[in-house]
Coordinates of C-alpha atoms in Angstrom, one line a residue:
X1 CA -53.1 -69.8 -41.6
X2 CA -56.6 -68.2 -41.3
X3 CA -56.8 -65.2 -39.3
X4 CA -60.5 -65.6 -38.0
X5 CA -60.4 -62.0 -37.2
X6 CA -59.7 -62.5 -33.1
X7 CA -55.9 -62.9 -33.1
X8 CA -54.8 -59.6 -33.8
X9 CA -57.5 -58.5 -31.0
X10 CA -56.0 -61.2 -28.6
X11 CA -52.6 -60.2 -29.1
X12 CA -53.1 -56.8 -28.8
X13 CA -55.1 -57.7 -25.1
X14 CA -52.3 -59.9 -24.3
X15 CA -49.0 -57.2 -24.8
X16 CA -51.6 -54.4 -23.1
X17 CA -52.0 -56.4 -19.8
X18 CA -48.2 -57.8 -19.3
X19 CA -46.4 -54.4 -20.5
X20 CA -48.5 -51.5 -19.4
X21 CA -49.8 -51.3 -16.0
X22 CA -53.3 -51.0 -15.1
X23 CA -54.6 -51.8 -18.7
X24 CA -56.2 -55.5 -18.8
X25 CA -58.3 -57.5 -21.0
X26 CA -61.6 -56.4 -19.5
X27 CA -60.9 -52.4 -19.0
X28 CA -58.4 -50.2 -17.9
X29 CA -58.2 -48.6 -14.3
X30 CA -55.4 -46.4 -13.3
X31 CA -54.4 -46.8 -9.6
X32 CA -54.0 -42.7 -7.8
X33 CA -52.0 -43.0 -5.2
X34 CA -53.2 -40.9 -2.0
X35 CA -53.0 -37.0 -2.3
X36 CA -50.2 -36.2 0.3
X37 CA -51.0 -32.7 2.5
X38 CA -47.9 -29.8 1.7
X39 CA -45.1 -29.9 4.0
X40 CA -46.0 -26.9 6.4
X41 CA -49.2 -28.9 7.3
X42 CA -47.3 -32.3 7.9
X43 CA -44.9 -30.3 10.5
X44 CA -47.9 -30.2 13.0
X45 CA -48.5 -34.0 12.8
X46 CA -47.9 -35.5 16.0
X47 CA -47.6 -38.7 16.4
X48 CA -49.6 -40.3 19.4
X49 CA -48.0 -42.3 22.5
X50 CA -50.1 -45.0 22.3
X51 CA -52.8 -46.6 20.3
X52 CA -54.9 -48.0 23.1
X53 CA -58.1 -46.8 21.9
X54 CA -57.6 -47.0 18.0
X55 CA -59.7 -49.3 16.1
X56 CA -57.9 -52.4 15.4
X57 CA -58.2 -54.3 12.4
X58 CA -56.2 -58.0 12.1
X59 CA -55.1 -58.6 8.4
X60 CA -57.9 -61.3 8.0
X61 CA -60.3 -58.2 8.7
X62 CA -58.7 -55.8 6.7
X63 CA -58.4 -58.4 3.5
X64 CA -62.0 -58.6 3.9
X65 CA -62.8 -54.9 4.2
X66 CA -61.0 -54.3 1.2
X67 CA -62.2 -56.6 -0.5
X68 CA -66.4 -55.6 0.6
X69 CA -65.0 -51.9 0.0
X70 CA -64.1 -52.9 -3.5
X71 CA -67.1 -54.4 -4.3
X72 CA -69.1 -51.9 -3.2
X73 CA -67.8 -48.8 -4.8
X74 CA -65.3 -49.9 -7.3
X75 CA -63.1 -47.5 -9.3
X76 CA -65.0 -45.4 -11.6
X77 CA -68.3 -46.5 -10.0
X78 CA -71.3 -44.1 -11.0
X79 CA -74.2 -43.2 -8.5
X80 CA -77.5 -43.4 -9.8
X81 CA -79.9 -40.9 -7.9
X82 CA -82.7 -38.5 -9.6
X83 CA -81.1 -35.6 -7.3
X84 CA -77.8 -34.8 -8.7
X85 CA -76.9 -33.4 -4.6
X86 CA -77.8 -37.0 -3.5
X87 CA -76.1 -38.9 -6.7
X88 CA -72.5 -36.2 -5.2
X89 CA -72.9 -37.6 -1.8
X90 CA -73.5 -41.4 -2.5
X91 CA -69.9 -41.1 -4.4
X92 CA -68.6 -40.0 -1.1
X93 CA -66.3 -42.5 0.5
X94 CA -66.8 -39.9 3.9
X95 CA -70.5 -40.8 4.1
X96 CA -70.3 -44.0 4.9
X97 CA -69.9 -45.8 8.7
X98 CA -68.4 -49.2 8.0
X99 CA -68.1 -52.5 10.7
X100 CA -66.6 -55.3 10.6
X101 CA -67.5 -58.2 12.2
X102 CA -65.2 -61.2 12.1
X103 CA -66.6 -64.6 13.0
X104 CA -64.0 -67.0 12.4
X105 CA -60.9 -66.6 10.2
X106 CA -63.1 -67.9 7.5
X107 CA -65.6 -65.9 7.6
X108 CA -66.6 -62.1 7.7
X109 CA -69.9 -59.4 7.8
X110 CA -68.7 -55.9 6.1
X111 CA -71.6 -53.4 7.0
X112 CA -71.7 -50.4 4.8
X113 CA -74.3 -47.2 6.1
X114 CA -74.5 -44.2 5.0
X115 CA -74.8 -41.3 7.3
X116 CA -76.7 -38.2 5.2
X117 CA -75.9 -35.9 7.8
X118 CA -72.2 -35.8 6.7
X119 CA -73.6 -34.6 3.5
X120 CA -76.2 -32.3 4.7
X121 CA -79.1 -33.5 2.7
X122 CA -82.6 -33.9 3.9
X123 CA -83.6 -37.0 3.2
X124 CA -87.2 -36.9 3.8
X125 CA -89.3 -37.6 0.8
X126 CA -86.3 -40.0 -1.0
X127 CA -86.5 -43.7 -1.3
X128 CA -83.3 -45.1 -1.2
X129 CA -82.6 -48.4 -1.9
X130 CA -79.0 -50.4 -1.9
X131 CA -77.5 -46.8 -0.5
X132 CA -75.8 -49.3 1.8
X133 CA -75.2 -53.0 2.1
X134 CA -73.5 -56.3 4.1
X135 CA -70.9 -58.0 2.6
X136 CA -70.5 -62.3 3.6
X137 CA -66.3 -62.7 2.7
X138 CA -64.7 -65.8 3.4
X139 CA -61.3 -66.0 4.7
X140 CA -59.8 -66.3 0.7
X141 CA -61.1 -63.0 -0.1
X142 CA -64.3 -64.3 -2.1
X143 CA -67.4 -62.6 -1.6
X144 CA -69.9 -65.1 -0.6
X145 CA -73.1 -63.0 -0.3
X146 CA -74.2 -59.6 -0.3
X147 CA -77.5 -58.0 1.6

C-alpha cells in the first residue's frame, strides 16, 4: 500500500489530539488555570451578604461573552501597534469595559471598549482602529457578525 506521504502526518495529528491535552490538529494551546493569591491574603476575603447590586449574567449571556471574549483576544493573540507602550496595553484583558446586551435567547450584542486611562497612555495623536469591537452571537454559541 502506497504511503502518499500524509498518513504518517495524519496519524501522528490523530494520537496528538485524543492522548495529550491541549495539542490538536490545527495548533497547540495550553489552558493556565487562574493564578490563586497566597494564603495570608485569602484570610481577609470576606464574603458579602448579599449580591443585590452585582452584575448578573444568565448562562445564555455568559455563553455568549465567552464566546465574543474568545474571538476577540484568543490565546496567544499578538497586538499590533507601532508604540510598543500601546501594543502592552491592547494585550490587557483590564483595559477593556465589556456589555452585554441580550435580546432574545437567540440572540446577543458583546461590546468590547477599551478604556486608555487604565493604562495611562495619551492617546492623542494615535489612530486606532479595531482597538474594540461588537460581537452578534446566536443562542448556539456561533458568532454571527462582528463590528
Amino acid at each position: 500500500m502506497t504511503d502518499h506521504g500524509f498518513v504518517k502526518p495524519l496519524l501522528l495529528s490523530a494520537c496528538c489530539s485524543t492522548l495529550l491535552p491541549g495539542c490538536s490538529f490545527f495548533g497547540y494551546y495550553k489552558y493556565r488555570g487562574a493564578e490563586w493569591a497566597p494564603p495570608a491574603e485569602a484570610e481577609k476575603v470576606v464574603f458579602p451578604d448579599s449580591y443585590e447590586n452585582a452584575v448578573r449574567l444568565d448562562g445564555p449571556s455568559m455563553a455568549a461573552l465567552e464566546v465574543a471574549r474568545n474571538e476577540f483576544m484568543p490565546p496567544g493573540v499578538k497586538a499590533v501597534a507601532h508604540d510598543e507602550q500601546m501594543a502592552k496595553c491592547l494585550l490587557r484583558r483590564d483595559i477593556y469595559d465589556v456589555s452585554v446586551l441580550k435580546v432574545n435567547d437567540n440572540l446577543f450584542f458583546v461590546s468590547f471598549s477599551p478604556d486608555f486611562a487604565k493604562c495611562q497612555i495619551d492617546t492623542t495623536g494615535f489612530l486606532l482602529f479595531d482597538a474594540g469591537a461588537i460581537y452578534a452571537i446566536d443562542g448556539k454559541g456561533r458568532v454571527l457578525a462582528v463590528q
